[in-house]
Amino acid sequence: MTSSGGSLRAMRWDVGYASDTHDMIADFYEPALSRAIRYDRAVGYFSSSALALIAGGIRTLYARGGKIRLVASPCLSPQDVSAINRGEVQRNAGIESALEQMLDPAQLRADEAFRLGLLSGMIATGLLEIRIAVKESTDGRLGLFHEKVGVIEDCHGDFVTFIGSPNETWSGWVGNAESFALHTSWGAGAEHARWERQHFESTWFNRRAGVLVLDFPDATKRRLMERFPPREADGRPLKLPDPSGGGVMIPSWLAGEGLRAYQRDAVNSWLEGRGRGIFAMATGTGKTITALTAAAQVYSAVRRDSPTGLLVLVIVPSRDLVRQWEQNAAEFGFLPVLCHGDASGMWPDRVRRLFGYLDGVNGSVGMIITTADTYTSGRFQALLATHGGTTMLVADEVHSLGTQRRLAALPEVAYRLGLSATPRRHGDERGTEELLRYFGKVVTHIDIREAIELGALVPYSYEPIIVGLTEAEHRKYQDLTSEIGQRLGGAADFDSMPESAKFLLLERSRLVGHATGKLSALRTLMSDRRDIGYQLIYVAEGAHPLSGVRQLDDVVRLLGSELEMRVATYTSETAPEDRQVLQSELRAGGLQALVAMRCLDEGIDIPEVRTGVILASTQNPRQFVQRRGRILRRDDAGGKVSAQLFDMIVLPERPRAGAAATFQTDRRLVARELSRALELASGSMNGDVTPPSSIVDALEAYDLLHLTDDYGDPTYWDSSKDNDVTYST
C-alpha cells in the first residue's frame, strides 16, 4: 500500500529555477520527487538517458508505491514525419520505430542501464504509465508535440507544477541553458498550479483538439523490459508474475487477521453458495476488498481445477469508481484493462489481446474494469461474445444494473457477485427480483449500526433542521398533487405511469427540494461554521419550479461570497480530471466544502470529510443512505473520531380548521420527510434522544405516530401511487 512521504508544503521553493543559478536536479527534482506519491509529466522529447537521469529521485517514489504518468513525443525526425504524412509509413509503425531508438543499451553507461531497470520495474508493477503524443492537424497530418509541463503531488494532496523549457533529456536538465517557473497549489501561485494540472489531465485523457495521444506500444514496452530487466526499488531483480498468473494473490497486509471476521464470513458464504450472491454491506465496510478476496479465491480454484483461464469482469456505475477499483485490484496482483469513455481509445485492442491470452494459456487470469454504460454498448458486447472461458462477474453498486436494458446484457457466467449498501431498487420490485434471480440471494448483510459497532465506520450525530414552505410553494404543491392524482390513471407502479404524471412527480420533488426557507436555514447553520473544513453540502437538482433559480447557485453565492468560505461545485458537468483535483483540495484543506449534486452519492472515498449537510434528497432511501455513508468513513491518520449530519426537513404548517381538502396531501409530505429523519436518526449517537418538539407535533397533528424506521416497507402511504423519483439535470 502507498505509504506517506514528506510534505512539499514544508519545503521552501523558489519561484523559478534556471540552469545557470541552480543545480536543477539537486535543488529541485530530487527533493521534490523524494516527497512525492505522484509525478505527472508532459514533455516534447523523451530519451532513455533522461529516464536514467531522473531515476535517483524516483527511487523513493518507487519504494513507497508512488505513480508516474508520462506523456512524451517520440523522437520523430523531419524525414519520419514526412514519410508518415505521405502515407509511405503507417502512423503507428513509424512511431514505434522511432521509439526503438531510445532502447539501445550501447548508448548508455552501466549506471544508466541499471537505473532503467528501476523504471521498467515501475512499468511492470503498474506504477509507471507512458503515453505518446503527437500534433495532429485537421487533415490528419502529424507534427511534433512540444509542451513541457510537470506536476508533483505529495500524500497530503499538495502539489507543485513547473512549466518551461527543459525536456526530459540529459542536455535539457544539465547540458543546456534552461529554466522553468514553479507554482504551488497553496499561496499566490495556486491558480496557475490548478490550471497547469488541469492542462496535463486534458492531455493525458486525449481531450485536446489537435493533440493525438496514444498508448505506449506493448511491443516497445516488452523490448524495454528485455533490454533493461525490471528491478525492485532497492535494486534487486523484480520477480514478475509468471505467465500463468501466479502473481494474483491476497496481499500480505490482508493475510492472517488483516481481513475482518465479517469479510471472511461474507466470502465463505458466497463460496458456499457456489459463487452466487450479493454482499449488502454498508458504505465503508470494505466491499471492494472483500470482493477482490473472493476473486483471488476463485482464481486459486480455477487455476487448480480448470484448463481455461479466468476473466474477472468488474462493472461499476461511474468513471470515478473505475480508478478506485484499479488501485485496489493492483494490490492483489491484477493488471486490469480499463474500458470506459475516458479510457484510451485502444481498449478494444487490449481486450482482444487479453482474451487471446486467456484462451491460449491454461491457468491464466485477467481483469476488465468497465462502467455500466460502456458494458452495455454494442462495441463491448460484441467483444465479450468472443470470450468463451470461465468468467467471474463483479457488479459494484449492483442496483444500478436493474434496468431492463442492463439486465438483458448480463452474461451467462459461472461466478456472480453483487455489491451494494442498498441492493433493493426503490419503486422497482421487478428489477429487484430479476437482480436477485441473476446474482442470487443476499449472503451477508451489514447495516450502518453494525458497521459502527464493528468499528468500520465512525459514529455520528444527526441534527434535523425544520423548514417550511412559503404560501406560494404550498399552493403549488397542492396543485401538483391534485393534478398527479388525476393523471395516474390507475398505474400500479412508476414505470407504468403516463409520462405526464412522471413529469409532475419530478416537478413536485424539485419544489420540496428547492424550498426557499432552506437557504436562510443554511445561512444560520454555516455562519457558525465558516472556519470549519472537510464538509459536503448536498443540494437539490434542477431549478426551483416557481423562480427557475438553481439552489446550487444560491448556495455557492451564500457560502463563497457572503460567508467568504472556500467552496467549489461538484456536479455531473465536472470533468473527471477536475473531480480528482477538487477531492485532493478538500482533503488537503485548500477547500472547506464541496457543493454537490448527486455525483458524490456513490463510491467516492474522501475519509477526511467530517460533516454532511443535506439540503435536498429524493425519496429513494438509497440516496440518503449513501450520502450518510460518505461522511462516516474512518480517517485514523487524521484523527477523525466522529461525524455530523445535518438534514433539512420540509414540514407544512399544522393543519388548519377547514383544511380537510389538503390534509392528506400534507400528511404524505410529512410522512416522506419524517421517515427519512427516523432512519437517519436511528443509527446516530443521539438516536435515543427525544426528537425536537416540532417533529413530535407534526407526527401527532398528522396522525403519524405509528411511523417506524423500517423505510423499506412503509405502511403510511401507497408508495405505488405517490412515489417521488430520482432525476438528473
Short mmCIF file of N, CA, C and O in Angstrom, two decimals, residues 328-371:
data_model
loop_
_atom_site.label_atom_id
_atom_site.label_comp_id
_atom_site.label_asym_id
_atom_site.label_seq_id
_atom_site.Cartn_x
_atom_site.Cartn_y
_atom_site.Cartn_z
N ASN A 328 -7.17 -0.65 -6.05
CA ASN A 328 -7.32 -1.79 -5.13
C ASN A 328 -6.94 -3.10 -5.80
O ASN A 328 -6.32 -3.98 -5.18
N ALA A 329 -7.32 -3.27 -7.07
CA ALA A 329 -7.03 -4.51 -7.78
C ALA A 329 -5.52 -4.73 -7.92
O ALA A 329 -5.04 -5.87 -7.87
N ALA A 330 -4.77 -3.64 -8.11
CA ALA A 330 -3.32 -3.76 -8.27
C ALA A 330 -2.68 -4.36 -7.03
O ALA A 330 -1.67 -5.07 -7.11
N GLU A 331 -3.26 -4.10 -5.84
CA GLU A 331 -2.70 -4.65 -4.61
C GLU A 331 -2.86 -6.16 -4.54
O GLU A 331 -2.15 -6.83 -3.79
N PHE A 332 -3.79 -6.71 -5.31
CA PHE A 332 -3.99 -8.16 -5.36
C PHE A 332 -3.23 -8.80 -6.53
O PHE A 332 -3.34 -10.01 -6.74
N GLY A 333 -2.50 -7.99 -7.27
CA GLY A 333 -1.72 -8.53 -8.38
C GLY A 333 -2.42 -8.50 -9.72
O GLY A 333 -1.86 -8.95 -10.72
N PHE A 334 -3.64 -7.97 -9.78
CA PHE A 334 -4.33 -7.86 -11.06
C PHE A 334 -3.78 -6.66 -11.84
O PHE A 334 -3.44 -5.62 -11.25
N LEU A 335 -3.71 -6.80 -13.16
CA LEU A 335 -3.34 -5.70 -14.05
C LEU A 335 -4.52 -5.46 -14.98
O LEU A 335 -4.57 -5.97 -16.10
N PRO A 336 -5.51 -4.69 -14.53
CA PRO A 336 -6.78 -4.62 -15.25
C PRO A 336 -6.71 -3.80 -16.54
O PRO A 336 -5.92 -2.85 -16.67
N VAL A 337 -7.56 -4.19 -17.48
CA VAL A 337 -7.83 -3.38 -18.68
C VAL A 337 -9.01 -2.49 -18.34
O VAL A 337 -10.06 -2.97 -17.88
N LEU A 338 -8.87 -1.19 -18.56
CA LEU A 338 -9.92 -0.23 -18.23
C LEU A 338 -10.71 0.10 -19.49
O LEU A 338 -10.14 0.45 -20.52
N CYS A 339 -12.03 0.01 -19.39
CA CYS A 339 -12.90 0.25 -20.55
C CYS A 339 -13.98 1.26 -20.17
O CYS A 339 -14.91 0.93 -19.43
N HIS A 340 -13.84 2.48 -20.67
CA HIS A 340 -14.88 3.49 -20.50
C HIS A 340 -14.58 4.65 -21.43
O HIS A 340 -13.56 4.66 -22.12
N GLY A 341 -15.48 5.61 -21.46
CA GLY A 341 -15.38 6.68 -22.44
C GLY A 341 -14.12 7.50 -22.35
O GLY A 341 -13.63 8.02 -23.35
N ASP A 342 -13.55 7.64 -21.13
CA ASP A 342 -12.35 8.45 -20.97
C ASP A 342 -11.07 7.63 -21.04
O ASP A 342 -9.98 8.16 -20.95
N ALA A 343 -11.21 6.31 -21.12
CA ALA A 343 -10.01 5.46 -21.24
C ALA A 343 -9.42 5.63 -22.63
O ALA A 343 -10.04 6.16 -23.55
N SER A 344 -8.21 5.15 -22.77
CA SER A 344 -7.56 5.22 -24.08
C SER A 344 -8.43 4.56 -25.14
O SER A 344 -9.10 3.56 -24.89
N GLY A 345 -8.43 5.12 -26.33
CA GLY A 345 -9.19 4.53 -27.43
C GLY A 345 -8.67 3.17 -27.85
O GLY A 345 -9.25 2.53 -28.73
N MET A 346 -7.59 2.71 -27.22
CA MET A 346 -7.01 1.42 -27.55
C MET A 346 -7.64 0.28 -26.76
O MET A 346 -7.23 -0.87 -26.90
N TRP A 347 -8.62 0.56 -25.88
CA TRP A 347 -9.10 -0.53 -25.02
C TRP A 347 -9.69 -1.71 -25.79
O TRP A 347 -9.53 -2.85 -25.33
N PRO A 348 -10.36 -1.54 -26.94
CA PRO A 348 -10.83 -2.75 -27.64
C PRO A 348 -9.67 -3.67 -28.03
O PRO A 348 -9.78 -4.90 -27.92
N ASP A 349 -8.55 -3.08 -28.48
CA ASP A 349 -7.39 -3.92 -28.82
C ASP A 349 -6.84 -4.63 -27.59
O ASP A 349 -6.44 -5.79 -27.65
N ARG A 350 -6.83 -3.92 -26.46
CA ARG A 350 -6.35 -4.54 -25.22
C ARG A 350 -7.25 -5.69 -24.80
O ARG A 350 -6.76 -6.73 -24.34
N VAL A 351 -8.56 -5.52 -24.96
CA VAL A 351 -9.50 -6.59 -24.60
C VAL A 351 -9.26 -7.80 -25.50
O VAL A 351 -9.24 -8.95 -25.03
N ARG A 352 -9.07 -7.56 -26.80
CA ARG A 352 -8.83 -8.69 -27.72
C ARG A 352 -7.56 -9.43 -27.33
O ARG A 352 -7.53 -10.68 -27.33
N ARG A 353 -6.50 -8.69 -27.02
CA ARG A 353 -5.25 -9.35 -26.62
C ARG A 353 -5.43 -10.14 -25.33
O ARG A 353 -4.89 -11.22 -25.17
N LEU A 354 -6.19 -9.56 -24.39
CA LEU A 354 -6.43 -10.26 -23.13
C LEU A 354 -7.18 -11.56 -23.37
O LEU A 354 -6.82 -12.61 -22.82
N PHE A 355 -8.22 -11.53 -24.21
CA PHE A 355 -8.98 -12.74 -24.49
C PHE A 355 -8.10 -13.79 -25.18
O PHE A 355 -8.21 -14.99 -24.89
N GLY A 356 -7.24 -13.35 -26.07
CA GLY A 356 -6.33 -14.28 -26.72
C GLY A 356 -5.39 -14.93 -25.72
O GLY A 356 -5.11 -16.14 -25.80
N TYR A 357 -4.93 -14.14 -24.77
CA TYR A 357 -4.05 -14.66 -23.72
C TYR A 357 -4.79 -15.68 -22.85
O TYR A 357 -4.28 -16.77 -22.56
N LEU A 358 -6.02 -15.33 -22.42
CA LEU A 358 -6.79 -16.23 -21.56
C LEU A 358 -7.14 -17.53 -22.28
O LEU A 358 -7.15 -18.61 -21.66
N ASP A 359 -7.42 -17.44 -23.57
CA ASP A 359 -7.77 -18.64 -24.33
C ASP A 359 -6.55 -19.51 -24.62
O ASP A 359 -6.68 -20.73 -24.79
N GLY A 360 -5.36 -18.89 -24.63
CA GLY A 360 -4.18 -19.64 -25.04
C GLY A 360 -3.30 -20.14 -23.92
O GLY A 360 -2.40 -20.95 -24.14
N VAL A 361 -3.52 -19.64 -22.69
CA VAL A 361 -2.64 -20.02 -21.57
C VAL A 361 -3.49 -20.62 -20.46
O VAL A 361 -4.29 -19.93 -19.84
N ASN A 362 -3.32 -21.91 -20.21
CA ASN A 362 -4.06 -22.56 -19.13
C ASN A 362 -3.69 -21.96 -17.78
O ASN A 362 -2.53 -21.66 -17.52
N GLY A 363 -4.70 -21.78 -16.94
CA GLY A 363 -4.44 -21.26 -15.60
C GLY A 363 -4.13 -19.77 -15.57
O GLY A 363 -3.67 -19.25 -14.56
N SER A 364 -4.39 -19.06 -16.65
CA SER A 364 -4.12 -17.61 -16.70
C SER A 364 -5.27 -16.84 -16.05
O SER A 364 -6.33 -17.39 -15.75
N VAL A 365 -5.06 -15.55 -15.83
CA VAL A 365 -6.08 -14.71 -15.21
C VAL A 365 -5.98 -13.30 -15.79
O VAL A 365 -4.90 -12.83 -16.12
N GLY A 366 -7.10 -12.66 -15.94
CA GLY A 366 -7.15 -11.28 -16.42
C GLY A 366 -8.34 -10.57 -15.82
O GLY A 366 -9.28 -11.19 -15.34
N MET A 367 -8.29 -9.26 -15.85
CA MET A 367 -9.38 -8.46 -15.28
C MET A 367 -9.73 -7.31 -16.22
O MET A 367 -8.85 -6.69 -16.82
N ILE A 368 -11.02 -7.04 -16.34
CA ILE A 368 -11.54 -5.87 -17.04
C ILE A 368 -12.37 -5.07 -16.06
O ILE A 368 -13.20 -5.64 -15.34
N ILE A 369 -12.16 -3.76 -16.00
CA ILE A 369 -13.00 -2.87 -15.19
C ILE A 369 -13.68 -1.91 -16.16
O ILE A 369 -13.01 -1.20 -16.91
N THR A 370 -15.00 -1.88 -16.14
CA THR A 370 -15.75 -1.07 -17.09
C THR A 370 -16.92 -0.39 -16.42
O THR A 370 -17.41 -0.86 -15.38
N THR A 371 -17.37 0.70 -16.99
CA THR A 371 -18.60 1.33 -16.50
C THR A 371 -19.80 0.60 -17.08
O THR A 371 -19.71 -0.07 -18.11
#
